[in-house]
mmCIF file of C-alpha atoms in Angstrom:
data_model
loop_
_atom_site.group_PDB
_atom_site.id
_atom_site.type_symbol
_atom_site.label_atom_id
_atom_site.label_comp_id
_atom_site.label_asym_id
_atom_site.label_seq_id
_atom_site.Cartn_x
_atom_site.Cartn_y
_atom_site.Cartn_z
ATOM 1 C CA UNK T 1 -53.645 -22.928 14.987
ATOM 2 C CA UNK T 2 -53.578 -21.278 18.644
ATOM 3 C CA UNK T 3 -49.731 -22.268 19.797
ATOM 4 C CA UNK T 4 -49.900 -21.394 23.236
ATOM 5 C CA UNK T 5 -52.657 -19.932 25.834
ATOM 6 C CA UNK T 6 -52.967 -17.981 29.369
ATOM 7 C CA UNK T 7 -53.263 -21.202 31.016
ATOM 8 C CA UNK T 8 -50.063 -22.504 29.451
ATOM 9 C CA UNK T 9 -48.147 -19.223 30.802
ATOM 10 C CA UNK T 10 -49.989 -19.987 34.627
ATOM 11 C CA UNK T 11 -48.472 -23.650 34.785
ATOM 12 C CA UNK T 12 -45.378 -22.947 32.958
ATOM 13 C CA UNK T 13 -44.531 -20.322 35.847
ATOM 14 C CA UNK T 14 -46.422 -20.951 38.860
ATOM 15 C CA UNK T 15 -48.528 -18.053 38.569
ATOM 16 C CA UNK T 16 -51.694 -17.322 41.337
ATOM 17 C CA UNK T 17 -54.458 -16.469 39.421
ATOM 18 C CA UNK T 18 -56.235 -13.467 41.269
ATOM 19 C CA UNK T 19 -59.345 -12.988 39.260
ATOM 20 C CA UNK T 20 -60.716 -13.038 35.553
ATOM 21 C CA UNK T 21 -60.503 -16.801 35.250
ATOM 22 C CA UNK T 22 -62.957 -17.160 32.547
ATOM 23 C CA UNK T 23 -60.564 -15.757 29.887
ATOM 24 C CA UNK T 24 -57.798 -17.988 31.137
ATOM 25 C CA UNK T 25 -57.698 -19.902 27.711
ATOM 26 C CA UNK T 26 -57.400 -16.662 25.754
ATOM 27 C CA UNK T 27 -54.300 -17.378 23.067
ATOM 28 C CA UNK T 28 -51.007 -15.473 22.962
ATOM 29 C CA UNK T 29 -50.153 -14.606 19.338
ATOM 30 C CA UNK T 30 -47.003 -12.434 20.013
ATOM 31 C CA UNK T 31 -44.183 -12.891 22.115
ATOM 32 C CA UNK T 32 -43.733 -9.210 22.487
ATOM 33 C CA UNK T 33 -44.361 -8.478 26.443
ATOM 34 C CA UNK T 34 -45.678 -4.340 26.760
ATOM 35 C CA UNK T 35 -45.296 -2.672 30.058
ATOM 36 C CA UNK T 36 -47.823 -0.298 30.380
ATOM 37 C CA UNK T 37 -46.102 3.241 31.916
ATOM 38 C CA UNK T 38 -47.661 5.886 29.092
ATOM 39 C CA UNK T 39 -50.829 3.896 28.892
ATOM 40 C CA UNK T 40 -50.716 4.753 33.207
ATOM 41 C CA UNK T 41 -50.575 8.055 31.868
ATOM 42 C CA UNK T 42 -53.823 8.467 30.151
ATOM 43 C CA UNK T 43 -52.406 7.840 26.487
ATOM 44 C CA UNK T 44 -53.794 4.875 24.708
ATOM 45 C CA UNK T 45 -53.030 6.031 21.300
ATOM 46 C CA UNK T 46 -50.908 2.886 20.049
ATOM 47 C CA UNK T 47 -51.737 0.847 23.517
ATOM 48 C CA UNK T 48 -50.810 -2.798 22.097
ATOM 49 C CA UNK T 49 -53.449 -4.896 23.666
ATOM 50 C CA UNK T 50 -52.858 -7.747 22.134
ATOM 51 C CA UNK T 51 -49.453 -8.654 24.138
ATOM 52 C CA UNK T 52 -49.180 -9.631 27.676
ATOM 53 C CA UNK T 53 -49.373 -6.445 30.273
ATOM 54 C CA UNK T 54 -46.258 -6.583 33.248
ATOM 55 C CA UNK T 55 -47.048 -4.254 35.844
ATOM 56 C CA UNK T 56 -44.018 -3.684 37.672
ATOM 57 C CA UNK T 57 -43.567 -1.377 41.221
ATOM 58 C CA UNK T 58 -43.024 1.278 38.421
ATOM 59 C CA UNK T 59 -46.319 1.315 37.151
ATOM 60 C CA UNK T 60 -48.407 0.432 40.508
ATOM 61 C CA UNK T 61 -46.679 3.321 42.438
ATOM 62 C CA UNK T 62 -47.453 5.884 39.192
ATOM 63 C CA UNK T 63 -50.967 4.317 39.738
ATOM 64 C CA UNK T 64 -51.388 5.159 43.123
ATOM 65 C CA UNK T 65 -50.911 8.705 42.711
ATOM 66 C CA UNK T 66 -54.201 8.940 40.577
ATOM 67 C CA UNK T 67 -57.423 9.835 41.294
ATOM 68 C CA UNK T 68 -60.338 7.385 42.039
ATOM 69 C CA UNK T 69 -61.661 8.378 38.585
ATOM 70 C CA UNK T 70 -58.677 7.906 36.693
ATOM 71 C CA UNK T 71 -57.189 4.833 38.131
ATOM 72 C CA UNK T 72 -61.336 3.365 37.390
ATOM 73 C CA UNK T 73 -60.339 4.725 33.680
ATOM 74 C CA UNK T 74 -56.507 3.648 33.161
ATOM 75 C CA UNK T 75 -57.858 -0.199 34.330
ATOM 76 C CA UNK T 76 -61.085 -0.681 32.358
ATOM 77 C CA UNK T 77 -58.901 0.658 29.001
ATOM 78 C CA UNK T 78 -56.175 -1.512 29.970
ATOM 79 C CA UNK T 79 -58.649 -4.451 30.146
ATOM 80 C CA UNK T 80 -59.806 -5.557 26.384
ATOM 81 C CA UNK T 81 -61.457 -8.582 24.859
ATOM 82 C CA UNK T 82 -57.864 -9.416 23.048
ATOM 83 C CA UNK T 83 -55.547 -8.806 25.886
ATOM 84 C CA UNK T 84 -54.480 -12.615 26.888
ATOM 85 C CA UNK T 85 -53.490 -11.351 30.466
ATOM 86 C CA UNK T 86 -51.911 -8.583 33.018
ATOM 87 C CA UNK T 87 -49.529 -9.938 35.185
ATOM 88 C CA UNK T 88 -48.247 -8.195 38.097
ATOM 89 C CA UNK T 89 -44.565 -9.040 39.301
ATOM 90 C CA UNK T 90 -43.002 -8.653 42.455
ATOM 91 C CA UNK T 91 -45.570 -10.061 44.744
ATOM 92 C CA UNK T 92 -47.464 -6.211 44.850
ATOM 93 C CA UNK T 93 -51.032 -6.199 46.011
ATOM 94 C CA UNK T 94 -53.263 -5.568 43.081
ATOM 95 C CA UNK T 95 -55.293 -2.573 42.920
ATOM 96 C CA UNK T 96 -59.185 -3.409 43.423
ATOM 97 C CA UNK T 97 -59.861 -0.975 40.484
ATOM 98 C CA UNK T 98 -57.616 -4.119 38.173
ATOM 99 C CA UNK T 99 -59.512 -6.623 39.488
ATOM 100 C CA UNK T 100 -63.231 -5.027 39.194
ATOM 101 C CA UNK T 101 -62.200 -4.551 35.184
ATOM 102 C CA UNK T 102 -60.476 -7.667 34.381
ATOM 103 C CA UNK T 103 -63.810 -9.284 35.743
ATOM 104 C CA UNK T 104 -65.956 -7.649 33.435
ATOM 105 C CA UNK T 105 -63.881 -8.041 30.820
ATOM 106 C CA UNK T 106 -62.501 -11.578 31.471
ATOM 107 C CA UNK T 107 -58.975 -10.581 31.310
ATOM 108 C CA UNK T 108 -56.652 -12.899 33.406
ATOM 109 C CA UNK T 109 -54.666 -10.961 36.261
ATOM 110 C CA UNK T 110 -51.640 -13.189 37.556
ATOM 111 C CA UNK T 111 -49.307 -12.313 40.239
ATOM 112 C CA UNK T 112 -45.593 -13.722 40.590
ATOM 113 C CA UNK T 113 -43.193 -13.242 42.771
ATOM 114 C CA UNK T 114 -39.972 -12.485 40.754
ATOM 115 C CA UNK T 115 -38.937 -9.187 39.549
ATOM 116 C CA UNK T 116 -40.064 -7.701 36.464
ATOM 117 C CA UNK T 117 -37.055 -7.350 34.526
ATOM 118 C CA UNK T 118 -35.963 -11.463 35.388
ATOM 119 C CA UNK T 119 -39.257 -12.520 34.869
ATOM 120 C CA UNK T 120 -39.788 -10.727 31.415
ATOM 121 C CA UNK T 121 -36.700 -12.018 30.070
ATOM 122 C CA UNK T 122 -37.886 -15.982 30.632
ATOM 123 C CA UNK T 123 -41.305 -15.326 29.689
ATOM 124 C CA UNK T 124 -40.151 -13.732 26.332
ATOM 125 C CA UNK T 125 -37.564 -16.751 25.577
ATOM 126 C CA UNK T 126 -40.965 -19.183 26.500
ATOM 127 C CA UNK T 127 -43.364 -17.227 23.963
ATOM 128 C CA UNK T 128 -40.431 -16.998 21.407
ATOM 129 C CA UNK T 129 -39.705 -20.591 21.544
ATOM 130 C CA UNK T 130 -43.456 -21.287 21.645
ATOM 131 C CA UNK T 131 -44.689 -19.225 18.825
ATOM 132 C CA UNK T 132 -40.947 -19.755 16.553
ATOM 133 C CA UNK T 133 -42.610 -20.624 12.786
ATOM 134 C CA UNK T 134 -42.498 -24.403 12.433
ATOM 135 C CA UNK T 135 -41.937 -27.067 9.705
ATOM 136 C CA UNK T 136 -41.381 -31.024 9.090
ATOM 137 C CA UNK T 137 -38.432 -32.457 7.149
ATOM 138 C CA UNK T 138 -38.336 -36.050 5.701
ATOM 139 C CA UNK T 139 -35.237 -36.639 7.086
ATOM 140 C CA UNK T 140 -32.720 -37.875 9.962
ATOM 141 C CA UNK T 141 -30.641 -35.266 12.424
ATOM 142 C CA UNK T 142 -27.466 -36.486 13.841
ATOM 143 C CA UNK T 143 -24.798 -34.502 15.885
ATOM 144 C CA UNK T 144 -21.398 -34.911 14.532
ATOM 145 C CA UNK T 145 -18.245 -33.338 16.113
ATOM 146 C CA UNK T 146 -21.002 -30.864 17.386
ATOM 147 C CA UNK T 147 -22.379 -29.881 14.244
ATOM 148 C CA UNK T 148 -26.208 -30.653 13.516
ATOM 149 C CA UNK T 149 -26.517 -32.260 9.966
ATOM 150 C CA UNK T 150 -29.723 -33.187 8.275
ATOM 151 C CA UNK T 151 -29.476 -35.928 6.045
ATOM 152 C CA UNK T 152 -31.905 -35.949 3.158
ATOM 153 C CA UNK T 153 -32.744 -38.001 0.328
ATOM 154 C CA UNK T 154 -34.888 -40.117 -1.149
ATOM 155 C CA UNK T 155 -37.011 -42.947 0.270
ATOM 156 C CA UNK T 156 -34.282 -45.900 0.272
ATOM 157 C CA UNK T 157 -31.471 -44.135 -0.209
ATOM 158 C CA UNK T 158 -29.989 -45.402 2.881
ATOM 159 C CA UNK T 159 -30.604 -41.965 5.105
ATOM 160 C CA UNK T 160 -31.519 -44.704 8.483
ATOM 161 C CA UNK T 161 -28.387 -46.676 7.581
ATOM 162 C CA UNK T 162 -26.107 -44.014 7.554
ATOM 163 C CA UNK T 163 -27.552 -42.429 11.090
ATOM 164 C CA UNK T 164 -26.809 -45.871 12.479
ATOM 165 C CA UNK T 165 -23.080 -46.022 11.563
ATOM 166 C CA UNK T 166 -22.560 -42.239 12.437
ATOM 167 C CA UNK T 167 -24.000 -43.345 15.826
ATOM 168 C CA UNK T 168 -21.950 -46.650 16.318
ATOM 169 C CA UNK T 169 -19.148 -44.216 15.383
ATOM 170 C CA UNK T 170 -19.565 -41.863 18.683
ATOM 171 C CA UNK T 171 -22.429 -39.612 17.313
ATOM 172 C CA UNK T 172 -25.399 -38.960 18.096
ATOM 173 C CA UNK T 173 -28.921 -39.337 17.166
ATOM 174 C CA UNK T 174 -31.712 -35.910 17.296
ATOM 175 C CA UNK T 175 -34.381 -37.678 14.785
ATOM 176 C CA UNK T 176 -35.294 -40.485 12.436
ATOM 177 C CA UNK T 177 -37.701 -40.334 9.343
ATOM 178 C CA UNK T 178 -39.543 -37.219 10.517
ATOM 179 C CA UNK T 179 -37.260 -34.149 12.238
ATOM 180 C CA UNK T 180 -39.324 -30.992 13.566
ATOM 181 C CA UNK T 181 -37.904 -27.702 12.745
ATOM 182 C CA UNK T 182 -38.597 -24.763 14.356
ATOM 183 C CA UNK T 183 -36.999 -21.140 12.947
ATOM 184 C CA UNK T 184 -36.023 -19.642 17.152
ATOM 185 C CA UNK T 185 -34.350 -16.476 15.678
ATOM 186 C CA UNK T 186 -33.285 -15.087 12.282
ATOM 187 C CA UNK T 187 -30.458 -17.652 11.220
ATOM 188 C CA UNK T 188 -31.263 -20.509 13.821
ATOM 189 C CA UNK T 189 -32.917 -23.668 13.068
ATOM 190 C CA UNK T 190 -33.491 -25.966 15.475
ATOM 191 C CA UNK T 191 -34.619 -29.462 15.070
ATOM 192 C CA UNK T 192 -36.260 -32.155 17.126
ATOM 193 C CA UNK T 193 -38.280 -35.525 16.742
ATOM 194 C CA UNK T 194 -41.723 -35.876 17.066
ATOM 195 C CA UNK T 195 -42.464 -37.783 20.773
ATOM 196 C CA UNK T 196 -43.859 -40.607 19.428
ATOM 197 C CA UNK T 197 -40.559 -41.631 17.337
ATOM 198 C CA UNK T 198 -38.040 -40.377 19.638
ATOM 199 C CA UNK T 199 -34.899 -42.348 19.755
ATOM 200 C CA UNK T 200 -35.791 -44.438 17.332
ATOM 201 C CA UNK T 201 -34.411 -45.485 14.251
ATOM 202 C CA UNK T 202 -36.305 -47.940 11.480
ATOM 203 C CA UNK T 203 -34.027 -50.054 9.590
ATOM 204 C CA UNK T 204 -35.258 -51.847 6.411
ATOM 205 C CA UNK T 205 -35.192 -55.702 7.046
ATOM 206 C CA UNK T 206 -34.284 -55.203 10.525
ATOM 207 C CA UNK T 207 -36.981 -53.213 11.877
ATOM 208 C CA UNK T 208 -37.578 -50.286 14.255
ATOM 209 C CA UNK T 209 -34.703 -49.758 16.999
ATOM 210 C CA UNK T 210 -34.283 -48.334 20.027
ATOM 211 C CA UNK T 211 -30.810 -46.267 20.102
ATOM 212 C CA UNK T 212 -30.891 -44.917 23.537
ATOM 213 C CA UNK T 213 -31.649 -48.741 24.429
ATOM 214 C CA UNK T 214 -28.919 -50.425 22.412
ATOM 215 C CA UNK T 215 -26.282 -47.575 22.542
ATOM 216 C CA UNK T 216 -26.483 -45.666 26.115
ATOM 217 C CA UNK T 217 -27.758 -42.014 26.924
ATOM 218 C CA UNK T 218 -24.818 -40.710 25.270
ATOM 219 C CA UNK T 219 -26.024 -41.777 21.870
ATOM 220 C CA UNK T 220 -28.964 -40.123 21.485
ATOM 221 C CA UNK T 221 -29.996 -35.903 22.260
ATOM 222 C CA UNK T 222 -33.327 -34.390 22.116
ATOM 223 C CA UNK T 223 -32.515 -31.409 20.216
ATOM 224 C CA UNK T 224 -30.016 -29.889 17.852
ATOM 225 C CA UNK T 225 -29.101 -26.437 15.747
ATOM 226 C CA UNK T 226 -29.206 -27.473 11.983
ATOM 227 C CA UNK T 227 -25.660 -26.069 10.405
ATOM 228 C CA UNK T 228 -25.097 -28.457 7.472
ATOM 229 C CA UNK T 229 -27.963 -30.207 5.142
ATOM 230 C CA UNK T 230 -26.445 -33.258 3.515
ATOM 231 C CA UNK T 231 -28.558 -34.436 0.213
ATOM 232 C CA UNK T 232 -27.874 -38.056 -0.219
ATOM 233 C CA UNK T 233 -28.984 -39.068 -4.532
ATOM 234 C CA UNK T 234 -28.316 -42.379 -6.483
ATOM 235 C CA UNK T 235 -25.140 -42.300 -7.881
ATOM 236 C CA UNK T 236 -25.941 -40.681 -11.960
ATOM 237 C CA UNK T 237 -22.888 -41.432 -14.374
ATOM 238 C CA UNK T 238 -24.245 -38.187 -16.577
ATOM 239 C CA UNK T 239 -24.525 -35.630 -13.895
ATOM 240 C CA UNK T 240 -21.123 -33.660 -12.876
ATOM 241 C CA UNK T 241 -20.673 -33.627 -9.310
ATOM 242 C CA UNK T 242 -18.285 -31.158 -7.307
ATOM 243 C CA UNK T 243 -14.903 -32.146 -6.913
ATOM 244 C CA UNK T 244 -13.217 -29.142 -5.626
ATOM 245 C CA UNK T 245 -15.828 -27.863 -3.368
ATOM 246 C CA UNK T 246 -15.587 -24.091 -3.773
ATOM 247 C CA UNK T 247 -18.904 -23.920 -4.995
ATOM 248 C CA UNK T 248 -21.584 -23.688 -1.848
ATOM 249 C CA UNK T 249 -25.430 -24.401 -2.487
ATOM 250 C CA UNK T 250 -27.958 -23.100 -0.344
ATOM 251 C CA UNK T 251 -31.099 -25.334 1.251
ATOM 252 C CA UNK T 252 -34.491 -22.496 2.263
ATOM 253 C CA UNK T 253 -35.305 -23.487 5.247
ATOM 254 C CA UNK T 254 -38.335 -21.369 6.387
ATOM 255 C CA UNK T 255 -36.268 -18.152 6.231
ATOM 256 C CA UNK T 256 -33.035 -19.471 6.356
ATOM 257 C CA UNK T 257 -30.484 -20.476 3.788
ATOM 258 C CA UNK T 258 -28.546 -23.383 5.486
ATOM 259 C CA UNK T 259 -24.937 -24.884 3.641
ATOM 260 C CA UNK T 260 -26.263 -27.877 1.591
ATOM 261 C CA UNK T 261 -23.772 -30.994 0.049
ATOM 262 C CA UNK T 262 -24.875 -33.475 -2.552
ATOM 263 C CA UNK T 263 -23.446 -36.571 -2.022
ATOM 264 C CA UNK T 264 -23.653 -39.340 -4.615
ATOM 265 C CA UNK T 265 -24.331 -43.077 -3.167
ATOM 266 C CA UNK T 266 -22.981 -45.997 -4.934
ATOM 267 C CA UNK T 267 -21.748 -49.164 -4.201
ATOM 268 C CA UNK T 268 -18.038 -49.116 -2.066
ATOM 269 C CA UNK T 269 -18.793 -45.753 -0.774
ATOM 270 C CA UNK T 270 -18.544 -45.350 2.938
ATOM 271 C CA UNK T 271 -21.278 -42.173 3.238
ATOM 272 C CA UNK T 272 -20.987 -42.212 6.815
ATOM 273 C CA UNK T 273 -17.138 -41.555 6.835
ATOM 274 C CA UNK T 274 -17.920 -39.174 3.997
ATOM 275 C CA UNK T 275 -20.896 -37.213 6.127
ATOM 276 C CA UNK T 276 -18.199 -37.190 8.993
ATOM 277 C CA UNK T 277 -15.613 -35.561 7.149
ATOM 278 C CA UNK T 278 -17.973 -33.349 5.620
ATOM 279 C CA UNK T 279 -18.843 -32.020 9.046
ATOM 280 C CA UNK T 280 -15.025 -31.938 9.823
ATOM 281 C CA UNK T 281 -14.843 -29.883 6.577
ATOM 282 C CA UNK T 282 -17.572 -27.735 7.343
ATOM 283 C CA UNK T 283 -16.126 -26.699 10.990
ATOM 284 C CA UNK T 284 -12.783 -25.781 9.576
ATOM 285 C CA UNK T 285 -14.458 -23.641 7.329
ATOM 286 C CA UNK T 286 -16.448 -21.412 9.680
ATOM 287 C CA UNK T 287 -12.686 -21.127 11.316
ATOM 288 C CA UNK T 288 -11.373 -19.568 7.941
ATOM 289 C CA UNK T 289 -9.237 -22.864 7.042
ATOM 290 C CA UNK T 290 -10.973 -23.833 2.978
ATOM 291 C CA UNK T 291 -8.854 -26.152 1.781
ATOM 292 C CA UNK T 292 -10.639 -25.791 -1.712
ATOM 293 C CA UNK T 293 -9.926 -22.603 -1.776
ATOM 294 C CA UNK T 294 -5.710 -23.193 -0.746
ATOM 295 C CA UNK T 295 -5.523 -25.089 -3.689
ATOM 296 C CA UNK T 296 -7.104 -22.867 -6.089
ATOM 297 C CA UNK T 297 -4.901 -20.086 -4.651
ATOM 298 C CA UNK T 298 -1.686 -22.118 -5.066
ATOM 299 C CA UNK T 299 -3.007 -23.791 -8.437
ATOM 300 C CA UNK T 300 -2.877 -20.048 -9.515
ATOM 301 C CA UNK T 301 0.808 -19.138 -7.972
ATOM 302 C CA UNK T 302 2.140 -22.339 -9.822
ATOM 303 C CA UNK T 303 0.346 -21.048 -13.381
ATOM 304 C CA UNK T 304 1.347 -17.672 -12.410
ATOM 305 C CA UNK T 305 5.144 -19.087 -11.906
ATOM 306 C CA UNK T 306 5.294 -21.506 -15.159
ATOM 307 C CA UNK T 307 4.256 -18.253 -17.623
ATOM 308 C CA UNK T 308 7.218 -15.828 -15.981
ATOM 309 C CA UNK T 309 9.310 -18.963 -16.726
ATOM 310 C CA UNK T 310 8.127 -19.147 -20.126
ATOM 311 C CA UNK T 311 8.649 -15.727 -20.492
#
C-alpha cells in the first residue's frame, strides 16, 4: 500500500512544479533524502534513485562548470523511471539540461524557496512520520500525569468505563475502541484514533459520547507516546497475580517491547484509581525511585540482621 506520493510532498510544502508533471503521483518508499554531489561527478556506481534528489547551490554551481555534454549526461542518469522527484532548494534557476530529462523521463522537478539543509530536515521528519510501520490495537489511550497508557482487555471488561472516570478525574482521552499505532523511531510508539471515532467514547447502556463535548478541549488530545500497556482480565481465584511488583512483563509492539501490568477486575475495585497510581508508579520508576525493590532490599537487611542476632 503506496503511503505517500510526489503530489503529497508538492501540497504539503508549497512546492512550484517546473516540469515533469506526469510522474507527479510517483510513490515515495523511503524517507532517506540523497543529495546528488558524486553522482555531479560522473559516478553513478551506488546512485540511490529511488529517494528524493535535493539539489542545493552546491551541486548547481559544480554543474555549471561542466561541459554541454556532460551536464546532458549527469541529468538524463539522474532522471530514472523510480526516482519520485528532484527538488531544487533555494529558489536557483534550473538548468534547461534538468528539465529536457525529467520530461522524457517523467520525473517531477520542484523548486522551493528555503535552504537545503532547513528544508531537508522537515521533509525527512514528513516522510518518516509518513512511511513509520503502522498497526491497530483493540483498545483505549488515555494520558495520565503525562504518561500514555493503553488499556487492553477483553470485550466487556470495562476498558470504556475506566477511560471515562480517568477523564472525569483530569485526564485525558487519545482513543476509544480502536487506537492507531504508528512505530516513529526505534523505541517510540505513538498512538492516535481513527477520524471517524475521534473523541468519542461508547458506553454500554448509555451509548456513544462525545468527550470533547461534555468535558471541554482540555479533556481530550489527538495524539500520545505509548509508555505503559495496562491488561485489564476477569478477576481468576486460581491464577497468582503480582503483589510485589518487581517482576516487569513486556507487550511487542511492532518492534518495541513496551512495560505491560495485569490488572485483575472484580467487584469493589476502583481500576481507574488503580490505572492512576500505576502511572504514578511507573513515572517514579523511570526516576530510579522502585518502591518494590526498597522493600526487597530492606526485607533482606532485616533477615540479614535477625541471623547475626541469632548468631
Amino acid at each position: 500500500m503506496v503511503k505517500v506520493r510526489t503530489k503529497e510532498i508538492l501540497e504539503k510544502f508549497h512546492l512550484e512544479l517546473i516540469s515533469g508533471e506526469e510522474g507527479i503521483n510517483r510513490p515515495i518508499t523511503t524517507s532517506d533524502i540523497s543529495r546528488p554531489g558524486i553522482e555531479m561527478a560522473g559516478y553513478f556506481e551506488f546512485y540511490p534513485a529511488e529517494r528524493i534528489q535535493l539539489l542545493g547551490k552546491t551541486e548547481l554551481s559544480f554543474f555549471e562548470e561542466l561541459t554541454l555534454s556532460e551536464r546532458m549526461s549527469r541529468m538524463e542518469q539522474l532522471c530514472t523511471d523510480i526516482t519520485p522527484a528532484i527538488i531544487v532548494t533555494r529558489g536557483l534557476e534550473i538548468p534547461q539540461e534538468l528539465i529536457e530529462a525529467s520530461e522524457r523521463e517523467s520525473v517531477p522537478v520542484l523548486r522551493c524557496g528555503m535552504k537545503t539543509t532547513r528544508f531537508s530536515s522537515r521533509l525527512t521528519n514528513f516522510l518518516e512520520s509518513k512511511l513509520a510501520p503502522t498497526t491497530a490495537v483493540h483498545g483505549v489511550l488515555v494520558d495520565i500525569y503525562g504518561v500514555g497508557v493503553l488499556i487492553t482487555g477483553k470485550s466487556g471488561v470495562g476498558k470504556s468505563e475506566t477511560a471515562l472516570e480517568l477523564v472525569k478525574r483530569g485526564h485525558r482521552l487519545v482513543a476509544d475502541d480502536c487506537v492507531e499505532i504508528r512505530q516513529e523511531d526505534q523505541d517510540t510508539l505513538v498512538g492516535t484514533s481513527p477520524e471517524l471515532i475521534e473523541h468519542l467514547l461508547e458506553i454500554r447502556g448509555l451509548g456513544i459520547i462525545n468527550v470533547m463535548t461534555l468535558f471541554g478541549a482540555g479533556a481530550v488530545r489527538s495524539n500520545k507516546k505509548i509508555s505503559l500497556v495496562i491488561s485489564l482480565e476477569n478477576w481468576d481465584s486460581k491464577k497468582q497475580y503480582d503483589r510485589l511488583g518487581l517482576d516487569e512483563e513486556k507487550m511487542k509492539i511492532i518492534d518495541t517491547d513496551v512495560t505491560k501490568l495485569t490488572i485483575p477486575v472484580r467487584p469493589g475495585r476502583n481500576i481507574a484509581v488503580i490505572i492512576e497510581v500505576a502511572a504514578m508508579n511507573f513515572r517514579l520508576k523511570r526516576m530510579g525511585v522502585n518502591a518494590a525493590q526498597q522493600f526487597t532490599e530492606r526485607l533482606s537487611e532485616v533477615i540479614e540482621e535477625g541471623e547475626h542476632e541469632d548468631i
